[in-house]
Amino acid sequence: MQTGGKAARPLSPHLQIYRPQITSILSILHRITGIALSVGTLMLTWWLLAAAAGPEQFATAHGFITSWFGWLLLFGWSVALFYHLANGIRHLAWDAGWGFELPQVYTTGYAVLAATVILTAIAWIAGLTMGG
Amino acid sequence: MGMQSNLGRVRGMGSAKDGVHHWWMQRLTAVALVPLLLWLVISIIAHAGAGHEAVSAWMGQPVPAILMILLIIAGFYHAQLGVQVVIEDYVHNEGVKFAILIGLKLLTVLLGVASVFAISKLAFGA
């Protein structure tokens, strides 16, 4: 029974055995967007350091952010931010003991997805209109 | 009631010896980040395409500088707590896990301090 010092105990079913559901998808998306935002914050730090360093360094950072790859990163960052923000508020509601009934879990889940799309759209329309 | 002693129960620190501190700080920084991030998004939109002079002038004002420092501190603290949990869940080698966690903690402090330094430099116009 001993394998490598550990008893060969039965395992619970692995993740791939379950049909993906909105609840599990949103849960893992919260982690993925959290990791993405942690890495994405490097761009904010770089932008601040470049602004503090001087006009030349700022122009380099600005040039990268306004390149097609920079725009792509910024778009991804905005989607991740609005998702993590909306779903984070959903988590805070759970922490307060609200929203644990299954219909509520589904309703708030779809609301988070809708909020992500709407907030991303508003932010980009506003940004592109004002930035010219 | 379980197997805990009375003293252990009133202290409420559990086996990790820091109780609910991690959980609580994650929520506290989350609550702080809700208005701060909305402010950041609005600020980025308002400064879309702005040059060095406009951005420096903006960070030279007290309120934006203070809000940006608060956002950096709350943001890096929150990121560090969140990434820590992900590492603890998925990295199973104790040595590797320990090394990554130390690197994570030191790196987030470094990035946070560097950001606050940059904001301060812009704010004081040095």
PDB file of N, CA, C and O in Angstrom, chain B residues 21-53:
ATOM      1  N   HIS B  21      -6.095  37.360   9.352  1.00  0.00           N
ATOM      2  CA  HIS B  21      -5.428  38.575   8.882  1.00  0.00           C
ATOM      3  C   HIS B  21      -5.347  38.649   7.349  1.00  0.00           C
ATOM      4  O   HIS B  21      -5.661  39.678   6.751  1.00  0.00           O
ATOM      5  N   HIS B  22      -4.926  37.538   6.714  1.00  0.00           N
ATOM      6  CA  HIS B  22      -4.790  37.510   5.254  1.00  0.00           C
ATOM      7  C   HIS B  22      -6.146  37.778   4.594  1.00  0.00           C
ATOM      8  O   HIS B  22      -6.278  38.632   3.722  1.00  0.00           O
ATOM      9  N   TRP B  23      -7.137  37.049   5.039  1.00  0.00           N
ATOM     10  CA  TRP B  23      -8.500  37.170   4.493  1.00  0.00           C
ATOM     11  C   TRP B  23      -9.011  38.598   4.666  1.00  0.00           C
ATOM     12  O   TRP B  23      -9.539  39.203   3.725  1.00  0.00           O
ATOM     13  N   TRP B  24      -8.823  39.159   5.857  1.00  0.00           N
ATOM     14  CA  TRP B  24      -9.346  40.488   6.165  1.00  0.00           C
ATOM     15  C   TRP B  24      -8.643  41.568   5.343  1.00  0.00           C
ATOM     16  O   TRP B  24      -9.293  42.469   4.807  1.00  0.00           O
ATOM     17  N   MET B  25      -7.304  41.489   5.229  1.00  0.00           N
ATOM     18  CA  MET B  25      -6.569  42.493   4.458  1.00  0.00           C
ATOM     19  C   MET B  25      -6.939  42.420   2.977  1.00  0.00           C
ATOM     20  O   MET B  25      -6.977  43.443   2.289  1.00  0.00           O
ATOM     21  N   GLN B  26      -7.221  41.205   2.478  1.00  0.00           N
ATOM     22  CA  GLN B  26      -7.633  41.067   1.079  1.00  0.00           C
ATOM     23  C   GLN B  26      -8.959  41.794   0.855  1.00  0.00           C
ATOM     24  O   GLN B  26      -9.129  42.491  -0.144  1.00  0.00           O
ATOM     25  N   ARG B  27      -9.891  41.667   1.776  1.00  0.00           N
ATOM     26  CA  ARG B  27     -11.194  42.339   1.663  1.00  0.00           C
ATOM     27  C   ARG B  27     -11.053  43.846   1.849  1.00  0.00           C
ATOM     28  O   ARG B  27     -11.681  44.633   1.138  1.00  0.00           O
ATOM     29  N   LEU B  28     -10.235  44.252   2.836  1.00  0.00           N
ATOM     30  CA  LEU B  28     -10.053  45.682   3.114  1.00  0.00           C
ATOM     31  C   LEU B  28      -9.452  46.391   1.896  1.00  0.00           C
ATOM     32  O   LEU B  28      -9.929  47.463   1.488  1.00  0.00           O
ATOM     33  N   THR B  29      -8.414  45.786   1.296  1.00  0.00           N
ATOM     34  CA  THR B  29      -7.806  46.398   0.115  1.00  0.00           C
ATOM     35  C   THR B  29      -8.788  46.365  -1.060  1.00  0.00           C
ATOM     36  O   THR B  29      -8.799  47.284  -1.877  1.00  0.00           O
ATOM     37  N   ALA B  30      -9.620  45.317  -1.134  1.00  0.00           N
ATOM     38  CA  ALA B  30     -10.619  45.228  -2.210  1.00  0.00           C
ATOM     39  C   ALA B  30     -11.604  46.386  -2.112  1.00  0.00           C
ATOM     40  O   ALA B  30     -11.908  47.049  -3.116  1.00  0.00           O
ATOM     41  N   VAL B  31     -12.089  46.651  -0.900  1.00  0.00           N
ATOM     42  CA  VAL B  31     -13.046  47.741  -0.692  1.00  0.00           C
ATOM     43  C   VAL B  31     -12.404  49.076  -1.068  1.00  0.00           C
ATOM     44  O   VAL B  31     -13.031  49.920  -1.713  1.00  0.00           O
ATOM     45  N   ALA B  32     -11.143  49.265  -0.688  1.00  0.00           N
ATOM     46  CA  ALA B  32     -10.435  50.512  -1.013  1.00  0.00           C
ATOM     47  C   ALA B  32     -10.244  50.653  -2.519  1.00  0.00           C
ATOM     48  O   ALA B  32     -10.325  51.752  -3.071  1.00  0.00           O
ATOM     49  N   LEU B  33     -10.008  49.518  -3.194  1.00  0.00           N
ATOM     50  CA  LEU B  33      -9.692  49.557  -4.622  1.00  0.00           C
ATOM     51  C   LEU B  33     -10.911  49.859  -5.500  1.00  0.00           C
ATOM     52  O   LEU B  33     -10.733  50.340  -6.620  1.00  0.00           O
ATOM     53  N   VAL B  34     -12.117  49.606  -5.015  1.00  0.00           N
ATOM     54  CA  VAL B  34     -13.304  49.867  -5.847  1.00  0.00           C
ATOM     55  C   VAL B  34     -13.357  51.345  -6.272  1.00  0.00           C
ATOM     56  O   VAL B  34     -13.316  51.644  -7.468  1.00  0.00           O
ATOM     57  N   PRO B  35     -13.395  52.315  -5.324  1.00  0.00           N
ATOM     58  CA  PRO B  35     -13.407  53.716  -5.779  1.00  0.00           C
ATOM     59  C   PRO B  35     -12.090  54.140  -6.425  1.00  0.00           C
ATOM     60  O   PRO B  35     -12.108  54.936  -7.381  1.00  0.00           O
ATOM     61  N   LEU B  36     -10.959  53.639  -5.927  1.00  0.00           N
ATOM     62  CA  LEU B  36      -9.663  54.058  -6.476  1.00  0.00           C
ATOM     63  C   LEU B  36      -9.508  53.643  -7.941  1.00  0.00           C
ATOM     64  O   LEU B  36      -8.986  54.401  -8.761  1.00  0.00           O
ATOM     65  N   LEU B  37      -9.972  52.439  -8.281  1.00  0.00           N
ATOM     66  CA  LEU B  37      -9.844  51.978  -9.665  1.00  0.00           C
ATOM     67  C   LEU B  37     -10.799  52.719 -10.590  1.00  0.00           C
ATOM     68  O   LEU B  37     -10.454  53.010 -11.733  1.00  0.00           O
ATOM     69  N   LEU B  38     -12.011  53.036 -10.084  1.00  0.00           N
ATOM     70  CA  LEU B  38     -12.931  53.826 -10.907  1.00  0.00           C
ATOM     71  C   LEU B  38     -12.313  55.196 -11.186  1.00  0.00           C
ATOM     72  O   LEU B  38     -12.384  55.700 -12.308  1.00  0.00           O
ATOM     73  N   TRP B  39     -11.655  55.769 -10.166  1.00  0.00           N
ATOM     74  CA  TRP B  39     -10.949  57.050 -10.351  1.00  0.00           C
ATOM     75  C   TRP B  39      -9.827  56.901 -11.374  1.00  0.00           C
ATOM     76  O   TRP B  39      -9.659  57.759 -12.246  1.00  0.00           O
ATOM     77  N   LEU B  40      -9.075  55.794 -11.287  1.00  0.00           N
ATOM     78  CA  LEU B  40      -7.962  55.576 -12.232  1.00  0.00           C
ATOM     79  C   LEU B  40      -8.467  55.483 -13.667  1.00  0.00           C
ATOM     80  O   LEU B  40      -7.903  56.100 -14.572  1.00  0.00           O
ATOM     81  N   VAL B  41      -9.558  54.716 -13.864  1.00  0.00           N
ATOM     82  CA  VAL B  41     -10.106  54.549 -15.215  1.00  0.00           C
ATOM     83  C   VAL B  41     -10.553  55.899 -15.774  1.00  0.00           C
ATOM     84  O   VAL B  41     -10.221  56.250 -16.916  1.00  0.00           O
ATOM     85  N   ILE B  42     -11.274  56.672 -14.958  1.00  0.00           N
ATOM     86  CA  ILE B  42     -11.735  57.995 -15.403  1.00  0.00           C
ATOM     87  C   ILE B  42     -10.538  58.891 -15.710  1.00  0.00           C
ATOM     88  O   ILE B  42     -10.528  59.615 -16.710  1.00  0.00           O
ATOM     89  N   SER B  43      -9.491  58.814 -14.868  1.00  0.00           N
ATOM     90  CA  SER B  43      -8.297  59.638 -15.072  1.00  0.00           C
ATOM     91  C   SER B  43      -7.574  59.255 -16.354  1.00  0.00           C
ATOM     92  O   SER B  43      -7.109  60.126 -17.093  1.00  0.00           O
ATOM     93  N   ILE B  44      -7.459  57.942 -16.615  1.00  0.00           N
ATOM     94  CA  ILE B  44      -6.787  57.486 -17.841  1.00  0.00           C
ATOM     95  C   ILE B  44      -7.569  57.989 -19.060  1.00  0.00           C
ATOM     96  O   ILE B  44      -6.992  58.487 -20.027  1.00  0.00           O
ATOM     97  N   ILE B  45      -8.901  57.882 -19.002  1.00  0.00           N
ATOM     98  CA  ILE B  45      -9.738  58.352 -20.114  1.00  0.00           C
ATOM     99  C   ILE B  45      -9.544  59.858 -20.311  1.00  0.00           C
ATOM    100  O   ILE B  45      -9.365  60.334 -21.437  1.00  0.00           O
ATOM    101  N   ALA B  46      -9.527  60.600 -19.187  1.00  0.00           N
ATOM    102  CA  ALA B  46      -9.377  62.061 -19.262  1.00  0.00           C
ATOM    103  C   ALA B  46      -8.011  62.460 -19.818  1.00  0.00           C
ATOM    104  O   ALA B  46      -7.869  63.531 -20.401  1.00  0.00           O
ATOM    105  N   HIS B  47      -6.989  61.596 -19.620  1.00  0.00           N
ATOM    106  CA  HIS B  47      -5.637  61.916 -20.090  1.00  0.00           C
ATOM    107  C   HIS B  47      -5.224  61.094 -21.308  1.00  0.00           C
ATOM    108  O   HIS B  47      -4.031  60.975 -21.594  1.00  0.00           O
ATOM    109  N   ALA B  48      -6.215  60.527 -22.004  1.00  0.00           N
ATOM    110  CA  ALA B  48      -5.897  59.714 -23.186  1.00  0.00           C
ATOM    111  C   ALA B  48      -5.135  60.561 -24.198  1.00  0.00           C
ATOM    112  O   ALA B  48      -5.590  61.640 -24.593  1.00  0.00           O
ATOM    113  N   GLY B  49      -3.950  60.093 -24.580  1.00  0.00           N
ATOM    114  CA  GLY B  49      -3.153  60.802 -25.576  1.00  0.00           C
ATOM    115  C   GLY B  49      -2.376  61.998 -25.038  1.00  0.00           C
ATOM    116  O   GLY B  49      -1.707  62.695 -25.790  1.00  0.00           O
ATOM    117  N   ALA B  50      -2.450  62.232 -23.702  1.00  0.00           N
ATOM    118  CA  ALA B  50      -1.765  63.385 -23.116  1.00  0.00           C
ATOM    119  C   ALA B  50      -0.248  63.186 -23.139  1.00  0.00           C
ATOM    120  O   ALA B  50       0.245  62.074 -23.004  1.00  0.00           O
ATOM    121  N   GLY B  51       0.474  64.284 -23.299  1.00  0.00           N
ATOM    122  CA  GLY B  51       1.923  64.233 -23.340  1.00  0.00           C
ATOM    123  C   GLY B  51       2.545  64.303 -21.957  1.00  0.00           C
ATOM    124  O   GLY B  51       1.844  64.322 -20.943  1.00  0.00           O
ATOM    125  N   HIS B  52       3.881  64.356 -21.934  1.00  0.00           N
ATOM    126  CA  HIS B  52       4.614  64.348 -20.678  1.00  0.00           C
ATOM    127  C   HIS B  52       4.262  65.541 -19.794  1.00  0.00           C
ATOM    128  O   HIS B  52       4.094  65.399 -18.571  1.00  0.00           O
ATOM    129  N   GLU B  53       4.122  66.706 -20.420  1.00  0.00           N
ATOM    130  CA  GLU B  53       3.858  67.921 -19.650  1.00  0.00           C
ATOM    131  C   GLU B  53       2.515  67.844 -18.911  1.00  0.00           C
ATOM    132  O   GLU B  53       2.432  68.154 -17.725  1.00  0.00           O
TER     133      GLU B  53
END
